[in-house]
């Protein structure tokens, strides 16, 4: 599916106008910003505190130093922000569209339905998380005396980006299953609660969970590997692994959506 | 008609029992309808088991004098406690309030509190097989496991779980009353989740916390939601009677507050959406 320049600019304009309208809607609820801010900071303090418990009396967590474990936590916090900004508002909508039969209207629009469903809404409440995550990563890397502006910068941004794409694809695939199972909005809750495992480096888990978190639910590629990239200790095998999983997940989510649409029979009509 | 003769009181009690029984069983039937959904909720409560897997890899736990068996029993109990103290009343109450569904409930000769309360109890009944299944899977994954739960601690543990559920339900119910004033009150739930996660002992045993923070935690109701019942079930050497005393004091004060909050809130109800 190749797009020419005019189609591309139309797409960008469409998405930008989507976001400005949803921004306007969200700002109706200003008190939410305060609640979201308190909840982000409270959760962050709590997570750092729990992490610090593992480092009492000179113990370490899965061979990671304190400052490098903070980078993993920072990566997790960024993903949480990303989830709040895009994934949560858009993908929980899919379920409602299927339930109410309004997916018909989406399918009729002259925009790719996957794109429309994934980026229609935009919630600014994830930005505090995003910011906190970035701060945590910067703090952790400075403490860890990481060389910042080297070739590893490119690799680390690539790995962070691929982690965002993997997370998006997992969410989208789960949301897609609503075509068959209709009421799956709490699948998202299941995912969210399992992703909590990404707060800690993968090597902190027993071997069997490490395998699951690498190959079944790729939590390792969401937080640990990008953190390694940022710290400049990612090995080439893992980088290649991360990139291939990214492409594979993208391939799966696009095709699963196309496949699922064949089963969509429209509701309430 | 005299309402205070023994006979009338008895009849009144009988009628109430019947109402609650019917309420509970209709809610149970409703929950069974959505058992796939409930299975997913059960899975989403795996956090204590994930934390168990990390803590069991860390040697730090020996520094508070716990051995591996104590750790496993604590987090397994925490998992069970977490399963049977799930509360979502703020979300449904907000929905009913916004959609005006609360209005017909208010006309019925039954305080709406019981409707939400019974739906939670019914949901817990539906959870039982799924929880047993997960515990069974856990046992299969860890074949060499030596666990030692006493029957006495399990009975006391069940009571403490129910108390913990009551406590958590009341906290959420009181905050749900904010719905009478604001139309996005369920956002508060996100805030309630923070102390619940970090002060209740859900992600780490409170014993490992620095003394000052642990003492602070015990001045809030949160340790009685996970830490206390989990320790009772896993048969740890704790002061059970003082624990039950504290939890009862919390319960009593919250009941008084919730009755007052309901009375004030309902006056403010505007019957939106109808």
Coordinates of C-alpha atoms in Angstrom, one line a residue:
Chain A
X1 CA 0.0 0.0 0.0
X2 CA 2.0 3.0 -1.3
X3 CA 0.8 6.5 -0.8
X4 CA 1.7 9.5 -2.9
X5 CA 2.6 12.9 -1.5
X6 CA -0.9 14.5 -1.8
X7 CA -2.6 11.5 -0.1
X8 CA 0.0 11.6 2.6
X9 CA -0.5 15.3 3.3
X10 CA -4.3 14.7 3.4
X11 CA -3.8 12.0 5.9
X12 CA -1.6 14.2 8.1
X13 CA -4.1 17.0 7.9
X14 CA -6.9 14.6 8.8
X15 CA -5.1 13.2 11.8
X16 CA -4.1 16.7 13.1
X17 CA -7.7 17.9 12.9
X18 CA -8.8 14.7 14.8
X19 CA -6.4 15.5 17.5
X20 CA -7.3 19.1 17.9
X21 CA -11.0 18.2 18.3
X22 CA -10.3 15.6 20.9
X23 CA -7.9 17.9 22.7
X24 CA -10.7 20.4 22.9
X25 CA -13.1 17.8 24.3
X26 CA -10.6 16.6 26.9
X27 CA -9.9 20.1 28.1
X28 CA -13.6 20.3 29.2
X29 CA -12.5 18.3 32.2
X30 CA -9.7 20.3 33.6
X31 CA -9.9 18.7 37.0
X32 CA -8.9 15.4 35.4
X33 CA -5.5 16.9 34.6
X34 CA -4.9 17.4 38.4
X35 CA -6.1 13.9 39.2
X36 CA -4.0 12.4 36.4
X37 CA -0.9 14.4 37.6
X38 CA -1.3 13.2 41.2
X39 CA -1.8 9.7 40.1
X40 CA 1.2 9.7 37.8
X41 CA 3.5 11.2 40.4
X42 CA 2.1 8.9 43.2
X43 CA 2.5 5.8 41.1
X44 CA 6.1 6.8 40.1
X45 CA 7.1 7.5 43.7
X46 CA 5.5 4.2 44.8
X47 CA 7.3 2.2 42.0
X48 CA 10.7 3.8 42.8
X49 CA 10.1 3.0 46.4
X50 CA 9.3 -0.7 45.7
X51 CA 12.3 -0.9 43.4
X52 CA 14.5 0.5 46.1
X53 CA 13.5 -2.3 48.5
X54 CA 15.3 -4.7 46.2
X55 CA 18.5 -2.7 46.6
X56 CA 18.6 -2.7 50.4
X57 CA 21.9 -3.9 52.0
X58 CA 23.8 -4.0 48.7
X59 CA 21.5 -6.5 47.0
X60 CA 20.8 -6.1 43.3
X61 CA 17.9 -7.0 41.1
X62 CA 18.8 -9.5 38.3
X63 CA 22.3 -8.2 38.0
X64 CA 21.2 -4.6 37.2
X65 CA 22.6 -1.7 39.1
X66 CA 20.2 0.7 40.8
X67 CA 20.6 3.5 38.2
X68 CA 20.2 1.1 35.3
X69 CA 17.1 -0.4 36.8
X70 CA 15.7 3.2 36.9
X71 CA 16.1 3.4 33.2
X72 CA 13.9 0.2 32.8
X73 CA 11.3 1.9 35.1
X74 CA 11.6 5.1 33.0
X75 CA 11.0 3.1 29.9
X76 CA 7.9 1.5 31.5
X77 CA 6.6 5.0 32.5
X78 CA 7.0 6.2 29.0
X79 CA 5.0 3.3 27.7
X80 CA 2.3 4.0 30.3
X81 CA 2.1 7.6 29.0
X82 CA 1.9 6.3 25.4
X83 CA -0.9 4.0 26.5
X84 CA -2.9 6.8 28.1
X85 CA -2.4 9.2 25.1
X86 CA -3.3 6.8 22.3
X87 CA -4.0 3.2 23.0
X88 CA -6.5 3.5 25.9
X89 CA -8.8 6.0 24.4
X90 CA -8.8 4.7 20.8
X91 CA -8.7 1.0 21.2
X92 CA -11.3 0.7 23.9
X93 CA -13.5 2.6 21.4
X94 CA -13.2 -0.3 18.9
X95 CA -15.1 -2.6 21.3
X96 CA -17.9 0.0 21.7
X97 CA -18.1 0.4 17.9
X98 CA -18.5 -3.3 17.4
X99 CA -21.0 -3.5 20.2
X100 CA -23.2 -0.6 19.0
X101 CA -22.7 -1.4 15.3
X102 CA -21.2 2.0 14.6
X103 CA -18.2 0.3 13.1
X104 CA -20.2 0.5 9.9
X105 CA -19.7 4.2 9.7
X106 CA -16.0 3.9 10.3
X107 CA -15.6 1.3 7.5
X108 CA -17.4 3.7 5.1
X109 CA -15.0 6.5 5.6
X110 CA -12.4 7.2 2.9
X111 CA -9.6 6.6 5.4
X112 CA -7.9 3.3 6.2
X113 CA -10.0 1.9 9.0
X114 CA -7.1 0.7 11.1
X115 CA -5.6 4.1 11.0
X116 CA -8.8 5.8 11.8
X117 CA -9.5 3.5 14.8
X118 CA -6.0 3.8 16.1
X119 CA -5.4 7.5 15.9
X120 CA -8.9 9.1 16.0
X121 CA -8.6 10.2 19.6
X122 CA -5.8 11.8 21.5
X123 CA -5.7 12.3 25.3
X124 CA -3.3 14.8 26.7
X125 CA -3.4 13.2 30.2
X126 CA -0.5 10.8 29.4
X127 CA 2.0 13.6 29.0
X128 CA 3.0 13.8 32.7
X129 CA 3.9 10.1 32.5
X130 CA 5.9 10.6 29.3
X131 CA 7.8 13.5 30.9
X132 CA 8.5 11.6 34.1
X133 CA 9.7 8.6 32.1
X134 CA 12.1 10.7 30.1
X135 CA 13.4 12.4 33.2
X136 CA 13.9 9.0 34.9
X137 CA 15.8 7.7 31.9
X138 CA 18.1 10.8 31.7
X139 CA 18.8 10.6 35.4
X140 CA 19.5 6.9 35.3
X141 CA 21.8 7.2 32.3
X142 CA 23.7 10.1 33.8
X143 CA 24.2 8.2 37.0
X144 CA 25.3 5.3 35.0
X145 CA 27.8 7.4 33.1
X146 CA 26.3 6.5 29.8
X147 CA 27.9 8.1 26.7
X148 CA 24.9 9.9 25.2
X149 CA 25.6 11.4 21.8
X150 CA 27.2 8.5 20.2
X151 CA 26.0 5.9 17.7
X152 CA 24.1 4.3 20.5
X153 CA 21.7 7.2 20.4
X154 CA 20.4 6.1 17.0
X155 CA 20.1 2.5 18.2
X156 CA 18.4 3.5 21.4
X157 CA 15.8 5.7 19.7
X158 CA 15.2 2.8 17.3
X159 CA 14.6 0.4 20.1
X160 CA 12.3 2.8 22.0
X161 CA 10.4 3.4 18.8
X162 CA 10.1 -0.4 18.1
X163 CA 8.9 -0.9 21.7
X164 CA 6.1 1.6 21.1
X165 CA 5.1 -0.1 17.9
X166 CA 5.1 -3.6 19.5
X167 CA 2.9 -2.3 22.3
X168 CA 0.5 -0.7 19.9
X169 CA 0.3 -3.9 17.8
X170 CA -0.5 -6.1 20.9
X171 CA -3.2 -3.7 21.9
X172 CA -4.6 -3.5 18.4
X173 CA -4.7 -7.2 18.0
X174 CA -6.5 -7.7 21.3
X175 CA -9.0 -5.0 20.3
X176 CA -9.5 -6.7 17.0
X177 CA -10.7 -9.9 18.7
X178 CA -13.8 -7.9 19.7
X179 CA -15.1 -8.6 16.2
X180 CA -15.6 -12.2 17.4
X181 CA -16.0 -11.9 21.1
X182 CA -17.7 -8.5 21.3
X183 CA -17.2 -7.8 25.0
X184 CA -13.5 -7.8 25.4
X185 CA -12.8 -4.4 26.9
X186 CA -11.4 -6.0 30.0
X187 CA -8.8 -7.9 27.9
X188 CA -7.1 -4.5 27.9
X189 CA -7.2 -4.6 31.7
X190 CA -5.5 -8.0 31.6
X191 CA -2.8 -6.7 29.3
X192 CA -2.3 -3.6 31.4
X193 CA -1.9 -5.7 34.6
X194 CA 0.5 -8.1 32.9
X195 CA 2.6 -5.3 31.5
X196 CA 3.3 -4.2 35.0
X197 CA 5.9 -7.0 34.9
X198 CA 7.9 -4.6 32.6
X199 CA 8.7 -2.4 35.5
X200 CA 11.6 -4.7 36.4
X201 CA 14.4 -6.0 34.2
X202 CA 13.6 -9.3 32.7
X203 CA 16.6 -11.0 34.3
X204 CA 14.9 -10.5 37.7
X205 CA 12.4 -13.2 36.8
X206 CA 12.7 -17.0 37.1
X207 CA 13.8 -18.7 33.9
X208 CA 10.4 -19.9 32.9
X209 CA 8.9 -16.4 33.1
X210 CA 11.8 -15.0 31.2
X211 CA 11.0 -17.3 28.3
X212 CA 7.3 -16.3 28.4
X213 CA 8.1 -12.6 28.7
X214 CA 10.4 -12.8 25.6
X215 CA 8.5 -15.1 23.2
X216 CA 4.9 -15.2 24.3
X217 CA 4.2 -11.7 25.6
X218 CA 7.3 -9.8 24.5
X219 CA 7.7 -7.6 27.6
X220 CA 11.4 -7.9 27.3
X221 CA 11.3 -6.0 24.1
X222 CA 9.1 -3.4 25.6
X223 CA 11.3 -2.2 28.5
X224 CA 14.4 -4.2 29.1
X225 CA 15.9 -4.2 25.6
X226 CA 15.3 -0.5 25.0
X227 CA 16.8 0.2 28.4
X228 CA 19.9 -1.8 27.4
X229 CA 20.0 0.2 24.2
X230 CA 19.9 3.5 26.1
X231 CA 22.6 2.3 28.4
X232 CA 24.7 1.1 25.4
X233 CA 24.8 -2.5 26.5
X234 CA 22.4 -4.0 24.0
X235 CA 23.8 -6.9 22.0
X236 CA 23.4 -7.1 18.3
X237 CA 21.3 -10.3 18.5
X238 CA 18.7 -8.6 20.7
X239 CA 18.6 -5.5 18.5
X240 CA 17.9 -7.7 15.5
X241 CA 15.4 -9.7 17.5
X242 CA 13.6 -6.5 18.6
X243 CA 13.4 -5.2 15.0
X244 CA 12.1 -8.5 13.6
X245 CA 9.5 -8.8 16.4
X246 CA 8.4 -5.2 15.6
X247 CA 7.9 -6.0 11.9
X248 CA 6.3 -9.3 12.6
X249 CA 3.8 -7.7 15.0
X250 CA 3.0 -5.0 12.5
X251 CA 2.4 -7.6 9.9
X252 CA 0.2 -9.6 12.2
X253 CA -1.9 -6.7 13.4
X254 CA -2.6 -5.4 9.9
X255 CA -3.5 -8.9 8.6
X256 CA -5.5 -9.9 11.6
X257 CA -7.6 -6.7 11.2
X258 CA -8.3 -7.5 7.5
X259 CA -9.1 -11.0 8.3
X260 CA -11.4 -10.0 11.2
X261 CA -13.4 -7.6 9.0
X262 CA -14.5 -10.6 6.9
X263 CA -16.4 -11.8 10.0
X264 CA -17.9 -8.5 10.9
X265 CA -21.6 -8.8 10.4
X266 CA -22.7 -5.5 11.8
X267 CA -24.8 -5.3 14.9
X268 CA -28.2 -3.9 15.9
X269 CA -29.4 -3.8 12.3
Chain B
X1 CA -50.9 -1.9 62.8
X2 CA -48.3 -2.3 65.4
X3 CA -44.8 -2.8 64.0
X4 CA -43.1 -3.6 67.2
X5 CA -44.8 -6.8 68.3
X6 CA -42.4 -9.8 68.1
X7 CA -44.5 -11.3 65.4
X8 CA -44.3 -8.3 63.2
X9 CA -40.6 -7.9 63.7
X10 CA -40.1 -11.6 62.8
X11 CA -42.2 -11.2 59.6
X12 CA -40.3 -8.1 58.7
X13 CA -37.0 -10.0 59.1
X14 CA -38.3 -12.9 57.1
X15 CA -39.3 -10.6 54.3
X16 CA -35.9 -8.9 54.3
X17 CA -34.1 -12.2 54.2
X18 CA -36.2 -13.2 51.2
X19 CA -35.4 -9.9 49.4
X20 CA -31.7 -10.3 50.0
X21 CA -31.8 -13.9 48.9
X22 CA -33.6 -13.1 45.7
X23 CA -31.3 -10.2 45.1
X24 CA -28.2 -12.3 45.5
X25 CA -29.4 -15.1 43.3
X26 CA -30.6 -12.8 40.5
X27 CA -27.2 -11.1 40.6
X28 CA -25.5 -14.4 40.6
X29 CA -27.4 -15.5 37.5
X30 CA -26.4 -12.2 35.9
X31 CA -22.8 -12.7 36.7
X32 CA -22.8 -16.2 35.3
X33 CA -23.9 -14.7 32.0
X34 CA -20.6 -12.9 31.9
X35 CA -18.3 -15.6 33.2
X36 CA -15.8 -15.2 30.4
X37 CA -15.4 -11.6 31.4
X38 CA -15.0 -12.6 35.0
X39 CA -12.3 -15.1 34.1
X40 CA -10.4 -12.2 32.5
X41 CA -10.8 -10.2 35.6
X42 CA -9.4 -13.1 37.6
X43 CA -6.4 -13.2 35.3
X44 CA -5.9 -9.4 35.6
X45 CA -5.3 -10.0 39.4
X46 CA -2.1 -11.9 38.9
X47 CA 0.1 -9.1 40.2
X48 CA 0.8 -10.8 43.6
X49 CA 2.1 -13.9 41.7
X50 CA 4.3 -11.8 39.4
X51 CA 5.7 -10.1 42.4
X52 CA 6.2 -13.4 44.1
X53 CA 8.3 -14.6 41.2
X54 CA 10.6 -11.5 41.6
X55 CA 10.8 -11.7 45.4
X56 CA 11.7 -15.4 45.3
X57 CA 14.7 -14.6 43.1
X58 CA 15.9 -12.0 45.5
X59 CA 17.8 -13.0 48.6
X60 CA 16.7 -9.9 50.4
X61 CA 13.7 -11.7 51.8
X62 CA 15.9 -13.6 54.2
X63 CA 17.0 -10.4 55.9
X64 CA 13.5 -10.1 57.5
X65 CA 13.7 -13.7 58.6
X66 CA 11.3 -15.1 56.0
X67 CA 12.0 -18.4 54.2
X68 CA 10.9 -19.3 50.8
X69 CA 7.8 -21.2 52.0
X70 CA 6.6 -18.2 54.0
X71 CA 7.1 -16.0 50.9
X72 CA 5.1 -18.3 48.7
X73 CA 2.3 -18.7 51.2
X74 CA 2.1 -15.0 51.8
X75 CA 1.8 -14.1 48.1
X76 CA -0.5 -17.0 47.3
X77 CA -2.8 -15.7 50.1
X78 CA -2.4 -12.2 48.8
X79 CA -3.5 -13.4 45.4
X80 CA -6.6 -15.0 46.9
X81 CA -7.4 -11.9 49.1
X82 CA -7.0 -9.7 46.1
X83 CA -9.4 -11.8 44.1
X84 CA -12.2 -11.7 46.7
X85 CA -11.8 -8.0 47.6
X86 CA -12.2 -6.7 44.1
X87 CA -14.4 -3.6 44.1
X88 CA -15.7 -1.6 41.1
X89 CA -18.7 0.1 42.7
X90 CA -17.5 3.6 41.8
X91 CA -17.7 2.8 38.1
X92 CA -21.2 1.2 38.0
X93 CA -22.5 3.8 40.4
X94 CA -21.2 6.6 38.2
X95 CA -22.8 5.0 35.2
X96 CA -26.1 4.5 36.9
X97 CA -26.0 8.1 38.1
X98 CA -25.2 9.6 34.7
X99 CA -27.7 7.5 32.8
X100 CA -30.4 8.2 35.4
X101 CA -30.8 4.5 36.3
X102 CA -30.5 5.4 39.9
X103 CA -33.9 7.1 39.9
X104 CA -36.0 3.9 39.7
X105 CA -33.8 2.3 42.3
X106 CA -34.5 5.1 44.7
X107 CA -38.2 4.5 44.4
X108 CA -37.9 0.9 45.5
X109 CA -38.2 0.1 49.2
X110 CA -34.6 -1.1 49.2
X111 CA -31.6 1.0 49.8
X112 CA -29.5 0.9 46.5
X113 CA -26.5 0.1 48.6
X114 CA -27.6 -3.5 48.8
X115 CA -28.0 -3.8 45.1
X116 CA -24.3 -2.9 44.5
X117 CA -23.2 -4.9 47.5
X118 CA -25.0 -8.1 46.4
X119 CA -23.6 -7.8 42.9
X120 CA -20.1 -7.8 44.3
X121 CA -20.8 -10.8 46.5
X122 CA -22.4 -12.6 43.5
X123 CA -19.3 -11.8 41.4
X124 CA -17.1 -13.3 44.0
X125 CA -19.1 -16.5 43.9
X126 CA -18.6 -16.7 40.2
X127 CA -14.8 -16.2 40.6
X128 CA -14.3 -19.3 42.9
X129 CA -13.8 -21.9 40.1
X130 CA -11.4 -19.7 38.2
X131 CA -9.3 -18.9 41.2
X132 CA -9.1 -22.6 42.1
X133 CA -8.0 -23.3 38.5
X134 CA -5.2 -20.7 38.7
X135 CA -4.0 -22.1 42.0
X136 CA -4.0 -25.5 40.4
X137 CA -1.9 -24.3 37.5
X138 CA 0.4 -22.6 39.9
X139 CA 0.8 -25.9 41.7
X140 CA 1.6 -27.7 38.5
X141 CA 4.3 -25.2 37.5
X142 CA 5.9 -25.5 41.0
X143 CA 5.8 -29.3 41.6
X144 CA 8.2 -29.4 44.5
X145 CA 6.1 -27.0 46.5
X146 CA 5.7 -27.7 50.2
X147 CA 2.9 -25.6 51.6
X148 CA 1.4 -25.8 55.1
X149 CA -1.9 -24.0 55.6
X150 CA -3.6 -24.7 58.9
X151 CA -7.4 -25.3 58.9
X152 CA -7.7 -22.8 61.8
X153 CA -5.9 -20.1 59.9
X154 CA -8.0 -20.7 56.8
X155 CA -11.3 -20.3 58.7
X156 CA -10.0 -17.1 60.3
X157 CA -8.6 -16.1 57.0
X158 CA -11.9 -16.3 55.3
X159 CA -13.5 -14.1 57.9
X160 CA -10.6 -11.6 57.5
X161 CA -11.1 -11.6 53.7
X162 CA -14.7 -10.7 54.2
X163 CA -13.8 -7.9 56.6
X164 CA -11.2 -6.7 54.1
X165 CA -13.8 -6.7 51.4
X166 CA -16.3 -4.8 53.5
X167 CA -13.6 -2.2 54.3
X168 CA -12.6 -1.7 50.7
X169 CA -16.2 -1.6 49.5
X170 CA -17.1 1.0 52.1
X171 CA -14.1 3.2 51.2
X172 CA -15.1 3.1 47.5
X173 CA -18.8 3.6 48.3
X174 CA -18.1 6.7 50.3
X175 CA -16.0 8.1 47.4
X176 CA -18.7 7.1 45.0
X177 CA -21.0 9.6 46.6
X178 CA -18.9 12.3 44.9
X179 CA -20.9 11.2 41.8
X180 CA -23.8 13.3 43.1
X181 CA -21.7 16.4 42.6
X182 CA -19.3 15.6 39.7
X183 CA -19.9 13.6 36.5
X184 CA -16.4 12.1 36.3
X185 CA -16.0 10.9 39.9
X186 CA -14.7 7.5 38.9
X187 CA -11.4 9.3 38.2
X188 CA -10.9 9.3 41.9
X189 CA -10.7 5.5 41.7
X190 CA -7.3 5.9 40.1
X191 CA -6.1 7.8 43.1
X192 CA -7.5 5.2 45.5
X193 CA -5.5 2.6 43.7
X194 CA -2.2 4.2 44.6
X195 CA -2.2 3.7 48.4
X196 CA -3.9 0.3 47.7
X197 CA -1.0 -0.8 45.6
X198 CA 1.8 0.5 47.7
X199 CA 0.6 0.5 51.3
X200 CA -1.4 -2.7 51.4
X201 CA 1.4 -5.2 51.0
X202 CA 0.1 -6.3 47.6
X203 CA 3.5 -5.9 45.8
X204 CA 5.9 -6.4 48.7
X205 CA 5.5 -7.7 52.3
X206 CA 5.2 -4.7 54.6
X207 CA 7.8 -6.2 56.9
X208 CA 10.5 -5.3 54.4
X209 CA 9.5 -1.6 54.4
X210 CA 11.6 0.9 56.4
X211 CA 10.1 1.2 59.9
X212 CA 8.8 4.7 59.5
X213 CA 6.8 3.9 56.4
X214 CA 5.5 0.7 57.8
X215 CA 4.3 2.4 60.9
X216 CA 2.6 5.0 58.8
X217 CA 0.9 2.3 56.7
X218 CA -0.5 0.7 59.8
X219 CA -2.2 4.0 60.6
X220 CA -4.2 3.8 57.4
X221 CA -6.9 1.1 56.6
X222 CA -4.8 -0.3 53.7
X223 CA -2.7 -3.0 55.5
X224 CA -6.0 -4.5 56.6
X225 CA -7.0 -5.0 52.9
X226 CA -4.1 -7.3 52.0
X227 CA -1.4 -7.6 54.5
X228 CA -3.5 -8.6 57.5
X229 CA -5.8 -11.2 55.8
X230 CA -2.8 -12.7 53.9
X231 CA -0.8 -13.2 57.1
X232 CA -3.8 -14.7 58.8
X233 CA -4.3 -17.2 56.0
X234 CA -0.6 -18.1 55.6
X235 CA -0.5 -18.7 59.4
X236 CA 2.1 -16.2 60.3
X237 CA 2.8 -15.4 63.9
X238 CA 0.8 -12.1 64.2
X239 CA -1.5 -10.6 66.8
X240 CA -4.8 -11.7 65.3
X241 CA -7.1 -10.2 67.9
X242 CA -5.6 -6.8 67.7
X243 CA -5.8 -6.9 64.0
X244 CA -9.5 -7.8 64.1
X245 CA -10.1 -5.0 66.6
X246 CA -8.5 -2.4 64.4
X247 CA -10.3 -3.6 61.3
X248 CA -13.6 -3.4 63.2
X249 CA -12.9 0.1 64.4
X250 CA -12.2 1.1 60.8
X251 CA -15.4 -0.6 59.7
X252 CA -17.6 1.0 62.3
X253 CA -16.3 4.5 61.5
X254 CA -16.7 4.0 57.8
X255 CA -20.2 2.7 58.2
X256 CA -21.2 5.8 60.0
X257 CA -19.5 8.0 57.4
X258 CA -21.1 6.2 54.5
X259 CA -24.6 6.5 56.0
X260 CA -24.1 10.2 56.4
X261 CA -22.5 10.6 53.0
X262 CA -25.5 8.8 51.4
X263 CA -28.0 11.0 53.1
X264 CA -26.3 14.2 52.1
X265 CA -25.6 13.0 48.6
X266 CA -29.1 11.7 47.8
X267 CA -30.5 15.2 48.6
X268 CA -28.2 16.6 46.0
X269 CA -29.3 14.0 43.3
X270 CA -30.7 15.7 40.3
X271 CA -31.9 12.7 38.3
X272 CA -29.7 13.3 35.4
X273 CA -30.4 11.6 32.1
X274 CA -34.0 10.8 32.8

